[in-house]
Amino acid sequence: MSGNATKTELKQLSHLAAPLVIAQLAQTALNTVDTIMAGQLSAEALAAVATGVNLFATLLLFILGVFLALNPIISQHNGARDNDAMAGTIQSGLWFALLISVPVFFLWREIDIVMDWLAVEPSIRPLAAEYVDALSWGTPFLWLFLALRFCNEGLFATRAVMVITISAVPLNVLFNWIFIYGKFGMPVLGAVGLAWATNLVWFLMFVSMLVYTATAKRHAHLRAFLQWKKPDWTRIKDIANTGGPMGLSFSLEVLMFAMIGLMMATYDAATVGAHQIALNYASLTFMIPLGISNAITARVGYAVGERNPVAVRRAGWVGIAFAGSIATLSTLSMWLLPWQITAVYTPDLAVQTLAVGFLSMAAIFQLSDAMQVTAAGALRGLKDTRMPMLISLFSYWIIGFPTAWLLANYTSLGPTGYWAGMIAGLSTAAALLNWRFKRLSGRWQPPARHISNASV
């Protein structure tokens, strides 16, 4: 790679990634606001909302992964300057969102079955079920927003994603206040008001993204909404086939962390709290490589569309190296400032002491986590999603979770063993995904252009 080309790629990647990182942090803020305002009502309200959010998040992560397929599909068409294909994919993304809304909506009607299986505390079940029921009415707008969001990421319009997501945070606070406490003539809804406020925020986010996509000058050449067409089943199938494995990959990783969290719940309150502190801080710092990962997907996909093998490799490796350098800084912060970090979360010295130990483990997997998520992003740009899904299955459920369980229960490590298992799983995923990108990008060549008989 030439020095100038690498600098140019890093600059372009940074312009795409920075708004996405901020958007991820804003999304985290939306969830935090709901948690804080639920906690102000009562412990029961907080528990019910937390249960509802956790139930919803499991499915959300899978569907989010499916919609993420629109980023590489659009970016490849973008690199090829195929306006018709980009417009068709945008419409197909919206059709796909509408199509999945119906079965997902009715799936939420059976939430009691899931709560029975999970043995949710009876005292919070009615409120949790009511919260999920209310939230289900807004999910079609969330799916529509996600479809347009990832299309815009593939079109390099990441600032719009950032602005809309940031704007949602103060609106969420306002709507929560109105619906929870019954302001401006609204009925007092309590904790369920959080769900209706979220629905309204999702609706406004979708409308804002739709207006931007339809009217932005940078998208004028697409003419995406000039003529609304019937569903293009070939494109919809491509979205599902590309995105399905991505959704499963996301779910496999998150489920490992969730299961370890449940295992941690068997220890005392101080250990559980310390685990949550370390994991929360690690999750916040993870937003940076996650944003970079989505930008890498767009850059690699664009290079694929341009039919430029050198640019494909450069976009992937520059992005992975950039995320690795950022993760190194996060690692240093955990090693050099652990007491300062934990003091922000709690004044309890016993919890702080345990959390400092867990933070030292989190510092180790920061680099692995950054390297695996960005390598996965580079592979998404190549639309390589099935093998990464199998790598996730192997890394997190053949290596990660069994290692965590064995070390925690059959060695003197105790709860620290769970963190060692997470490190093992993430490190395995990082090594295999980077190897996969090296192998594919090293031999990738653009497919031969189709030449019709009439043109010969």
GROMACS .gro file of C-alpha atoms in nm:
model
  456
    1MET     CA    1   0.000   0.000   0.000
    2SER     CA    2   0.133   0.342  -0.087
    3GLY     CA    3   0.155   0.597   0.192
    4ASN     CA    4  -0.063   0.856   0.019
    5ALA     CA    5  -0.333   0.604  -0.067
    6THR     CA    6  -0.337   0.479   0.292
    7LYS     CA    7  -0.369   0.833   0.429
    8THR     CA    8  -0.652   0.906   0.187
    9GLU     CA    9  -0.833   0.587   0.286
   10LEU     CA   10  -0.790   0.664   0.657
   11LYS     CA   11  -0.930   1.014   0.604
   12GLN     CA   12  -1.232   0.885   0.412
   13LEU     CA   13  -1.291   0.611   0.667
   14SER     CA   14  -1.273   0.859   0.956
   15HIS     CA   15  -1.529   1.088   0.790
   16LEU     CA   16  -1.768   0.794   0.764
   17ALA     CA   17  -1.694   0.636   1.101
   18ALA     CA   18  -1.704   0.939   1.333
   19PRO     CA   19  -2.077   1.010   1.281
   20LEU     CA   20  -2.157   0.639   1.321
   21VAL     CA   21  -1.967   0.621   1.651
   22ILE     CA   22  -2.161   0.922   1.778
   23ALA     CA   23  -2.487   0.766   1.655
   24GLN     CA   24  -2.407   0.445   1.845
   25LEU     CA   25  -2.342   0.644   2.162
   26ALA     CA   26  -2.669   0.833   2.111
   27GLN     CA   27  -2.851   0.501   2.076
   28THR     CA   28  -2.697   0.391   2.405
   29ALA     CA   29  -2.815   0.718   2.559
   30LEU     CA   30  -3.173   0.643   2.448
   31ASN     CA   31  -3.166   0.315   2.640
   32THR     CA   32  -3.001   0.478   2.942
   33VAL     CA   33  -3.266   0.751   2.958
   34ASP     CA   34  -3.543   0.492   2.972
   35THR     CA   35  -3.364   0.301   3.248
   36ILE     CA   36  -3.312   0.615   3.458
   37MET     CA   37  -3.671   0.736   3.421
   38ALA     CA   38  -3.811   0.390   3.496
   39GLY     CA   39  -3.598   0.377   3.809
   40GLN     CA   40  -3.750   0.704   3.928
   41LEU     CA   41  -4.094   0.541   3.932
   42SER     CA   42  -4.025   0.231   4.143
   43ALA     CA   43  -3.807  -0.075   4.171
   44GLU     CA   44  -4.090  -0.282   4.020
   45ALA     CA   45  -4.116  -0.048   3.721
   46LEU     CA   46  -3.741  -0.063   3.666
   47ALA     CA   47  -3.742  -0.443   3.684
   48ALA     CA   48  -4.040  -0.473   3.448
   49VAL     CA   49  -3.892  -0.235   3.191
   50ALA     CA   50  -3.551  -0.404   3.215
   51THR     CA   51  -3.716  -0.743   3.157
   52GLY     CA   52  -3.915  -0.612   2.862
   53VAL     CA   53  -3.609  -0.447   2.709
   54ASN     CA   54  -3.402  -0.765   2.745
   55LEU     CA   55  -3.675  -0.974   2.584
   56PHE     CA   56  -3.706  -0.725   2.299
   57ALA     CA   57  -3.331  -0.680   2.253
   58THR     CA   58  -3.274  -1.047   2.172
   59LEU     CA   59  -3.496  -1.031   1.864
   60LEU     CA   60  -3.390  -0.675   1.781
   61LEU     CA   61  -3.024  -0.774   1.748
   62PHE     CA   62  -3.110  -1.050   1.502
   63ILE     CA   63  -3.330  -0.825   1.288
   64LEU     CA   64  -3.075  -0.541   1.306
   65GLY     CA   65  -2.814  -0.782   1.171
   66VAL     CA   66  -3.044  -0.875   0.883
   67PHE     CA   67  -3.101  -0.511   0.787
   68LEU     CA   68  -2.727  -0.446   0.806
   69ALA     CA   69  -2.706  -0.639   0.477
   70LEU     CA   70  -2.836  -0.327   0.305
   71ASN     CA   71  -2.505  -0.149   0.378
   72PRO     CA   72  -2.283  -0.377   0.163
   73ILE     CA   73  -2.551  -0.431  -0.102
   74ILE     CA   74  -2.599  -0.056  -0.151
   75SER     CA   75  -2.229   0.027  -0.121
   76GLN     CA   76  -2.139  -0.224  -0.392
   77HIS     CA   77  -2.399  -0.069  -0.623
   78ASN     CA   78  -2.267   0.272  -0.519
   79GLY     CA   79  -1.914   0.179  -0.622
   80ALA     CA   80  -2.048   0.050  -0.954
   81ARG     CA   81  -2.246   0.376  -1.006
   82ASP     CA   82  -2.559   0.169  -1.065
   83ASN     CA   83  -2.835   0.416  -0.977
   84ASP     CA   84  -3.120   0.185  -1.076
   85ALA     CA   85  -2.988  -0.093  -0.852
   86MET     CA   86  -2.948   0.148  -0.559
   87ALA     CA   87  -3.303   0.280  -0.601
   88GLY     CA   88  -3.438  -0.074  -0.631
   89THR     CA   89  -3.252  -0.185  -0.319
   90ILE     CA   90  -3.385   0.110  -0.115
   91GLN     CA   91  -3.742   0.021  -0.211
   92SER     CA   92  -3.678  -0.349  -0.149
   93GLY     CA   93  -3.541  -0.268   0.196
   94LEU     CA   94  -3.863  -0.086   0.281
   95TRP     CA   95  -4.074  -0.371   0.144
   96PHE     CA   96  -3.872  -0.616   0.351
   97ALA     CA   97  -3.931  -0.406   0.663
   98LEU     CA   98  -4.306  -0.407   0.601
   99LEU     CA   99  -4.312  -0.780   0.531
  100ILE     CA  100  -4.137  -0.882   0.855
  101SER     CA  101  -4.348  -0.640   1.060
  102VAL     CA  102  -4.653  -0.867   1.049
  103PRO     CA  103  -4.503  -1.194   1.184
  104VAL     CA  104  -4.290  -1.007   1.438
  105PHE     CA  105  -4.595  -0.818   1.565
  106PHE     CA  106  -4.786  -1.140   1.627
  107LEU     CA  107  -4.478  -1.301   1.781
  108TRP     CA  108  -4.493  -1.041   2.058
  109ARG     CA  109  -4.849  -1.152   2.135
  110GLU     CA  110  -4.699  -1.478   2.267
  111ILE     CA  111  -4.454  -1.311   2.506
  112ASP     CA  112  -4.616  -1.486   2.805
  113ILE     CA  113  -4.483  -1.819   2.676
  114VAL     CA  114  -4.130  -1.681   2.675
  115MET     CA  115  -4.168  -1.540   3.026
  116ASP     CA  116  -4.296  -1.880   3.146
  117TRP     CA  117  -3.989  -2.048   2.998
  118LEU     CA  118  -3.756  -1.793   3.159
  119ALA     CA  119  -3.940  -1.814   3.493
  120VAL     CA  120  -3.976  -1.436   3.514
  121GLU     CA  121  -4.067  -1.312   3.863
  122PRO     CA  122  -4.451  -1.325   3.887
  123SER     CA  123  -4.474  -0.983   4.054
  124ILE     CA  124  -4.326  -0.802   3.752
  125ARG     CA  125  -4.471  -1.017   3.471
  126PRO     CA  126  -4.797  -0.825   3.413
  127LEU     CA  127  -4.619  -0.489   3.379
  128ALA     CA  128  -4.340  -0.639   3.165
  129ALA     CA  129  -4.597  -0.797   2.933
  130GLU     CA  130  -4.791  -0.470   2.908
  131TYR     CA  131  -4.467  -0.285   2.827
  132VAL     CA  132  -4.373  -0.530   2.549
  133ASP     CA  133  -4.728  -0.523   2.410
  134ALA     CA  134  -4.717  -0.143   2.385
  135LEU     CA  135  -4.369  -0.146   2.233
  136SER     CA  136  -4.473  -0.391   1.961
  137TRP     CA  137  -4.697  -0.129   1.798
  138GLY     CA  138  -4.397   0.087   1.713
  139THR     CA  139  -4.168  -0.184   1.578
  140PRO     CA  140  -4.275  -0.142   1.212
  141PHE     CA  141  -4.140   0.214   1.225
  142LEU     CA  142  -3.814   0.088   1.376
  143TRP     CA  143  -3.767  -0.168   1.096
  144LEU     CA  144  -3.841   0.099   0.833
  145PHE     CA  145  -3.591   0.335   0.996
  146LEU     CA  146  -3.324   0.065   1.009
  147ALA     CA  147  -3.376  -0.013   0.640
  148LEU     CA  148  -3.320   0.351   0.545
  149ARG     CA  149  -3.038   0.396   0.795
  150PHE     CA  150  -2.825   0.116   0.653
  151CYS     CA  151  -2.904   0.221   0.296
  152ASN     CA  152  -2.772   0.567   0.382
  153GLU     CA  153  -2.462   0.416   0.540
  154GLY     CA  154  -2.395   0.237   0.212
  155LEU     CA  155  -2.440   0.570   0.035
  156PHE     CA  156  -2.184   0.731   0.273
  157ALA     CA  157  -2.454   0.959   0.422
  158THR     CA  158  -2.354   0.886   0.781
  159ARG     CA  159  -2.398   1.242   0.911
  160ALA     CA  160  -2.772   1.217   0.853
  161VAL     CA  161  -2.780   0.900   1.064
  162MET     CA  162  -2.591   1.082   1.339
  163VAL     CA  163  -2.810   1.395   1.338
  164ILE     CA  164  -3.136   1.200   1.347
  165THR     CA  165  -3.021   0.967   1.626
  166ILE     CA  166  -2.884   1.251   1.840
  167SER     CA  167  -3.206   1.449   1.793
  168ALA     CA  168  -3.402   1.151   1.922
  169VAL     CA  169  -3.242   1.168   2.269
  170PRO     CA  170  -3.400   1.495   2.396
  171LEU     CA  171  -3.728   1.402   2.226
  172ASN     CA  172  -3.725   1.073   2.412
  173VAL     CA  173  -3.680   1.253   2.745
  174LEU     CA  174  -3.969   1.489   2.663
  175PHE     CA  175  -4.207   1.217   2.545
  176ASN     CA  176  -4.122   0.996   2.844
  177TRP     CA  177  -4.213   1.281   3.078
  178ILE     CA  178  -4.541   1.345   2.894
  179PHE     CA  179  -4.657   0.982   2.878
  180ILE     CA  180  -4.531   0.865   3.219
  181TYR     CA  181  -4.683   1.149   3.418
  182GLY     CA  182  -4.979   1.240   3.195
  183LYS     CA  183  -4.880   1.591   3.092
  184PHE     CA  184  -5.068   1.812   2.840
  185GLY     CA  185  -5.392   1.619   2.888
  186MET     CA  186  -5.242   1.275   2.830
  187PRO     CA  187  -5.343   0.991   3.064
  188VAL     CA  188  -5.094   0.883   3.330
  189LEU     CA  189  -4.935   0.568   3.183
  190GLY     CA  190  -4.647   0.506   3.423
  191ALA     CA  191  -4.383   0.262   3.302
  192VAL     CA  192  -4.587   0.169   2.994
  193GLY     CA  193  -4.557   0.532   2.889
  194LEU     CA  194  -4.190   0.465   2.821
  195ALA     CA  195  -4.292   0.222   2.546
  196TRP     CA  196  -4.535   0.466   2.383
  197ALA     CA  197  -4.274   0.741   2.399
  198THR     CA  198  -4.026   0.509   2.228
  199ASN     CA  199  -4.284   0.430   1.959
  200LEU     CA  200  -4.329   0.799   1.886
  201VAL     CA  201  -3.952   0.850   1.869
  202TRP     CA  202  -3.918   0.558   1.626
  203PHE     CA  203  -4.193   0.704   1.408
  204LEU     CA  204  -4.025   1.045   1.394
  205MET     CA  205  -3.684   0.887   1.324
  206PHE     CA  206  -3.833   0.694   1.032
  207VAL     CA  207  -4.012   0.997   0.889
  208SER     CA  208  -3.698   1.210   0.923
  209MET     CA  209  -3.483   0.950   0.748
  210LEU     CA  210  -3.745   0.903   0.476
  211VAL     CA  211  -3.766   1.278   0.407
  212TYR     CA  212  -3.387   1.304   0.399
  213THR     CA  213  -3.346   1.007   0.164
  214ALA     CA  214  -3.615   1.138  -0.070
  215THR     CA  215  -3.507   1.504  -0.079
  216ALA     CA  216  -3.130   1.523  -0.015
  217LYS     CA  217  -2.941   1.669  -0.311
  218ARG     CA  218  -2.673   1.402  -0.279
  219HIS     CA  219  -2.942   1.138  -0.345
  220ALA     CA  220  -3.120   1.322  -0.628
  221HIS     CA  221  -2.956   1.108  -0.896
  222LEU     CA  222  -3.110   0.793  -0.747
  223ARG     CA  223  -3.473   0.898  -0.804
  224ALA     CA  224  -3.552   0.629  -0.548
  225PHE     CA  225  -3.913   0.734  -0.487
  226LEU     CA  226  -4.001   0.870  -0.830
  227GLN     CA  227  -4.202   0.556  -0.900
  228TRP     CA  228  -4.303   0.310  -0.630
  229LYS     CA  229  -4.274  -0.045  -0.761
  230LYS     CA  230  -4.403  -0.385  -0.657
  231PRO     CA  231  -4.177  -0.600  -0.438
  232ASP     CA  232  -3.866  -0.721  -0.620
  233TRP     CA  233  -3.840  -1.071  -0.475
  234THR     CA  234  -3.491  -1.127  -0.612
  235ARG     CA  235  -3.359  -0.825  -0.422
  236ILE     CA  236  -3.559  -0.911  -0.109
  237LYS     CA  237  -3.417  -1.264  -0.119
  238ASP     CA  238  -3.066  -1.119  -0.150
  239ILE     CA  239  -3.125  -0.906   0.162
  240ALA     CA  240  -3.251  -1.208   0.358
  241ASN     CA  241  -2.975  -1.443   0.238
  242THR     CA  242  -2.700  -1.191   0.309
  243GLY     CA  243  -2.847  -1.058   0.633
  244GLY     CA  244  -2.977  -1.377   0.794
  245PRO     CA  245  -2.631  -1.513   0.881
  246MET     CA  246  -2.529  -1.166   1.002
  247GLY     CA  247  -2.824  -1.157   1.239
  248LEU     CA  248  -2.734  -1.500   1.373
  249SER     CA  249  -2.371  -1.393   1.420
  250PHE     CA  250  -2.480  -1.094   1.629
  251SER     CA  251  -2.715  -1.312   1.834
  252LEU     CA  252  -2.453  -1.580   1.902
  253GLU     CA  253  -2.209  -1.326   2.046
  254VAL     CA  254  -2.466  -1.141   2.254
  255LEU     CA  255  -2.613  -1.465   2.388
  256MET     CA  256  -2.270  -1.567   2.516
  257PHE     CA  257  -2.245  -1.244   2.714
  258ALA     CA  258  -2.605  -1.282   2.834
  259MET     CA  259  -2.550  -1.639   2.953
  260ILE     CA  260  -2.234  -1.541   3.136
  261GLY     CA  261  -2.431  -1.258   3.298
  262LEU     CA  262  -2.686  -1.513   3.421
  263MET     CA  263  -2.406  -1.734   3.557
  264MET     CA  264  -2.260  -1.432   3.736
  265ALA     CA  265  -2.596  -1.383   3.908
  266THR     CA  266  -2.521  -1.687   4.126
  267TYR     CA  267  -2.251  -1.488   4.311
  268ASP     CA  268  -2.299  -1.217   4.575
  269ALA     CA  269  -2.436  -0.871   4.496
  270ALA     CA  270  -2.092  -0.705   4.502
  271THR     CA  271  -1.959  -0.947   4.238
  272VAL     CA  272  -2.265  -0.901   4.017
  273GLY     CA  273  -2.240  -0.523   4.046
  274ALA     CA  274  -1.867  -0.524   3.971
  275HIS     CA  275  -1.924  -0.744   3.665
  276GLN     CA  276  -2.192  -0.505   3.539
  277ILE     CA  277  -1.965  -0.202   3.587
  278ALA     CA  278  -1.676  -0.355   3.394
  279LEU     CA  279  -1.903  -0.484   3.119
  280ASN     CA  280  -2.085  -0.152   3.087
  281TYR     CA  281  -1.761   0.043   3.047
  282ALA     CA  282  -1.629  -0.212   2.796
  283SER     CA  283  -1.957  -0.184   2.604
  284LEU     CA  284  -1.927   0.195   2.589
  285THR     CA  285  -1.573   0.182   2.451
  286PHE     CA  286  -1.687  -0.090   2.207
  287MET     CA  287  -1.914   0.165   2.037
  288ILE     CA  288  -1.604   0.310   1.867
  289PRO     CA  289  -1.487  -0.005   1.683
  290LEU     CA  290  -1.852  -0.091   1.615
  291GLY     CA  291  -1.900   0.240   1.433
  292ILE     CA  292  -1.572   0.190   1.248
  293SER     CA  293  -1.688  -0.160   1.150
  294ASN     CA  294  -1.997  -0.027   0.970
  295ALA     CA  295  -1.783   0.231   0.793
  296ILE     CA  296  -1.541  -0.043   0.683
  297THR     CA  297  -1.834  -0.239   0.538
  298ALA     CA  298  -1.930   0.060   0.325
  299ARG     CA  299  -1.572   0.129   0.212
  300VAL     CA  300  -1.498  -0.235   0.121
  301GLY     CA  301  -1.834  -0.269  -0.053
  302TYR     CA  302  -1.767   0.046  -0.253
  303ALA     CA  303  -1.428  -0.089  -0.363
  304VAL     CA  304  -1.596  -0.415  -0.468
  305GLY     CA  305  -1.841  -0.215  -0.679
  306GLU     CA  306  -1.549  -0.028  -0.834
  307ARG     CA  307  -1.394  -0.367  -0.917
  308ASN     CA  308  -1.069  -0.261  -0.748
  309PRO     CA  309  -0.893  -0.548  -0.564
  310VAL     CA  310  -0.621  -0.322  -0.422
  311ALA     CA  311  -0.881  -0.084  -0.278
  312VAL     CA  312  -1.072  -0.377  -0.126
  313ARG     CA  313  -0.766  -0.489   0.068
  314ARG     CA  314  -0.665  -0.136   0.162
  315ALA     CA  315  -1.011  -0.041   0.293
  316GLY     CA  316  -1.025  -0.352   0.509
  317TRP     CA  317  -0.676  -0.345   0.658
  318VAL     CA  318  -0.664   0.031   0.714
  319GLY     CA  319  -0.994   0.010   0.900
  320ILE     CA  320  -0.889  -0.289   1.110
  321ALA     CA  321  -0.559  -0.121   1.202
  322PHE     CA  322  -0.738   0.205   1.286
  323ALA     CA  323  -0.981   0.028   1.519
  324GLY     CA  324  -0.693  -0.163   1.677
  325SER     CA  325  -0.512   0.160   1.758
  326ILE     CA  326  -0.825   0.306   1.918
  327ALA     CA  327  -0.878  -0.014   2.118
  328THR     CA  328  -0.520   0.009   2.244
  329LEU     CA  329  -0.604   0.348   2.394
  330SER     CA  330  -0.913   0.197   2.560
  331THR     CA  331  -0.697  -0.081   2.701
  332LEU     CA  332  -0.452   0.169   2.846
  333SER     CA  333  -0.735   0.366   3.009
  334MET     CA  334  -0.852   0.052   3.189
  335TRP     CA  335  -0.503  -0.038   3.305
  336LEU     CA  336  -0.396   0.313   3.408
  337LEU     CA  337  -0.722   0.457   3.547
  338PRO     CA  338  -0.926   0.163   3.683
  339TRP     CA  339  -1.006   0.320   4.021
  340GLN     CA  340  -1.114   0.648   3.864
  341ILE     CA  341  -1.342   0.461   3.622
  342THR     CA  342  -1.508   0.244   3.885
  343ALA     CA  343  -1.554   0.541   4.121
  344VAL     CA  344  -1.784   0.701   3.862
  345TYR     CA  345  -2.019   0.403   3.894
  346THR     CA  346  -2.021   0.341   4.270
  347PRO     CA  347  -1.876   0.472   4.599
  348ASP     CA  348  -1.874   0.118   4.744
  349LEU     CA  349  -1.508   0.024   4.795
  350ALA     CA  350  -1.577  -0.352   4.793
  351VAL     CA  351  -1.752  -0.330   4.456
  352GLN     CA  352  -1.480  -0.100   4.323
  353THR     CA  353  -1.209  -0.349   4.421
  354LEU     CA  354  -1.379  -0.634   4.238
  355ALA     CA  355  -1.459  -0.414   3.938
  356VAL     CA  356  -1.093  -0.310   3.906
  357GLY     CA  357  -1.002  -0.677   3.871
  358PHE     CA  358  -1.268  -0.733   3.606
  359LEU     CA  359  -1.158  -0.417   3.423
  360SER     CA  360  -0.808  -0.558   3.392
  361MET     CA  361  -0.962  -0.857   3.212
  362ALA     CA  362  -1.183  -0.632   2.999
  363ALA     CA  363  -0.871  -0.441   2.897
  364ILE     CA  364  -0.728  -0.761   2.752
  365PHE     CA  365  -1.027  -0.838   2.531
  366GLN     CA  366  -1.064  -0.478   2.406
  367LEU     CA  367  -0.817  -0.540   2.125
  368SER     CA  368  -0.966  -0.880   2.038
  369ASP     CA  369  -1.316  -0.735   2.036
  370ALA     CA  370  -1.212  -0.449   1.808
  371MET     CA  371  -1.026  -0.681   1.572
  372GLN     CA  372  -1.313  -0.929   1.543
  373VAL     CA  373  -1.589  -0.673   1.484
  374THR     CA  374  -1.390  -0.481   1.221
  375ALA     CA  375  -1.279  -0.796   1.040
  376ALA     CA  376  -1.644  -0.902   1.034
  377GLY     CA  377  -1.728  -0.559   0.891
  378ALA     CA  378  -1.469  -0.601   0.616
  379LEU     CA  379  -1.611  -0.945   0.531
  380ARG     CA  380  -1.962  -0.797   0.517
  381GLY     CA  381  -1.834  -0.558   0.251
  382LEU     CA  382  -1.751  -0.867   0.045
  383LYS     CA  383  -2.099  -1.005   0.128
  384ASP     CA  384  -1.926  -1.297   0.299
  385THR     CA  385  -2.160  -1.375   0.588
  386ARG     CA  386  -2.214  -1.751   0.618
  387MET     CA  387  -1.860  -1.849   0.715
  388PRO     CA  388  -1.837  -1.563   0.971
  389MET     CA  389  -2.159  -1.699   1.123
  390LEU     CA  390  -1.997  -2.043   1.161
  391ILE     CA  391  -1.685  -1.879   1.304
  392SER     CA  392  -1.906  -1.703   1.561
  393LEU     CA  393  -2.072  -2.031   1.654
  394PHE     CA  394  -1.735  -2.200   1.700
  395SER     CA  395  -1.567  -1.910   1.880
  396TYR     CA  396  -1.840  -1.823   2.128
  397TRP     CA  397  -2.012  -2.157   2.192
  398ILE     CA  398  -1.740  -2.418   2.132
  399ILE     CA  399  -1.451  -2.214   2.276
  400GLY     CA  400  -1.579  -1.912   2.471
  401PHE     CA  401  -1.870  -2.023   2.688
  402PRO     CA  402  -1.741  -2.375   2.772
  403THR     CA  403  -1.401  -2.229   2.865
  404ALA     CA  404  -1.570  -1.967   3.082
  405TRP     CA  405  -1.785  -2.223   3.261
  406LEU     CA  406  -1.499  -2.466   3.321
  407LEU     CA  407  -1.259  -2.201   3.451
  408ALA     CA  408  -1.521  -2.044   3.678
  409ASN     CA  409  -1.645  -2.370   3.826
  410TYR     CA  410  -1.343  -2.601   3.825
  411THR     CA  411  -1.047  -2.372   3.899
  412SER     CA  412  -0.960  -2.119   4.167
  413LEU     CA  413  -1.040  -1.831   3.929
  414GLY     CA  414  -1.405  -1.820   4.029
  415PRO     CA  415  -1.597  -1.538   3.857
  416THR     CA  416  -1.277  -1.417   3.689
  417GLY     CA  417  -1.290  -1.743   3.493
  418TYR     CA  418  -1.597  -1.617   3.309
  419TRP     CA  419  -1.396  -1.318   3.189
  420ALA     CA  420  -1.112  -1.546   3.081
  421GLY     CA  421  -1.365  -1.743   2.876
  422MET     CA  422  -1.491  -1.427   2.708
  423ILE     CA  423  -1.132  -1.338   2.620
  424ALA     CA  424  -1.083  -1.685   2.470
  425GLY     CA  425  -1.399  -1.658   2.260
  426LEU     CA  426  -1.332  -1.307   2.131
  427SER     CA  427  -0.965  -1.382   2.059
  428THR     CA  428  -1.059  -1.693   1.862
  429ALA     CA  429  -1.314  -1.496   1.660
  430ALA     CA  430  -1.062  -1.217   1.596
  431ALA     CA  431  -0.796  -1.459   1.471
  432LEU     CA  432  -1.031  -1.657   1.246
  433LEU     CA  433  -1.216  -1.357   1.100
  434ASN     CA  434  -0.892  -1.174   1.020
  435TRP     CA  435  -0.755  -1.492   0.862
  436ARG     CA  436  -1.075  -1.519   0.658
  437PHE     CA  437  -1.048  -1.161   0.530
  438LYS     CA  438  -0.678  -1.206   0.449
  439ARG     CA  439  -0.759  -1.518   0.251
  440LEU     CA  440  -1.057  -1.377   0.061
  441SER     CA  441  -0.922  -1.028  -0.006
  442GLY     CA  442  -0.584  -1.164  -0.111
  443ARG     CA  443  -0.734  -1.360  -0.396
  444TRP     CA  444  -1.042  -1.149  -0.471
  445GLN     CA  445  -1.084  -1.045  -0.831
  446PRO     CA  446  -1.387  -0.875  -0.985
  447PRO     CA  447  -1.615  -1.116  -1.170
  448ALA     CA  448  -1.605  -1.098  -1.547
  449ARG     CA  449  -1.857  -0.856  -1.692
  450HIS     CA  450  -2.146  -1.017  -1.874
  451ILE     CA  451  -2.132  -0.951  -2.248
  452SER     CA  452  -2.449  -1.010  -2.443
  453ASN     CA  453  -2.445  -1.176  -2.785
  454ALA     CA  454  -2.578  -0.858  -2.942
  455SER     CA  455  -2.270  -0.665  -2.839
  456VAL     CA  456  -2.018  -0.919  -2.967
   0.00000   0.00000   0.00000
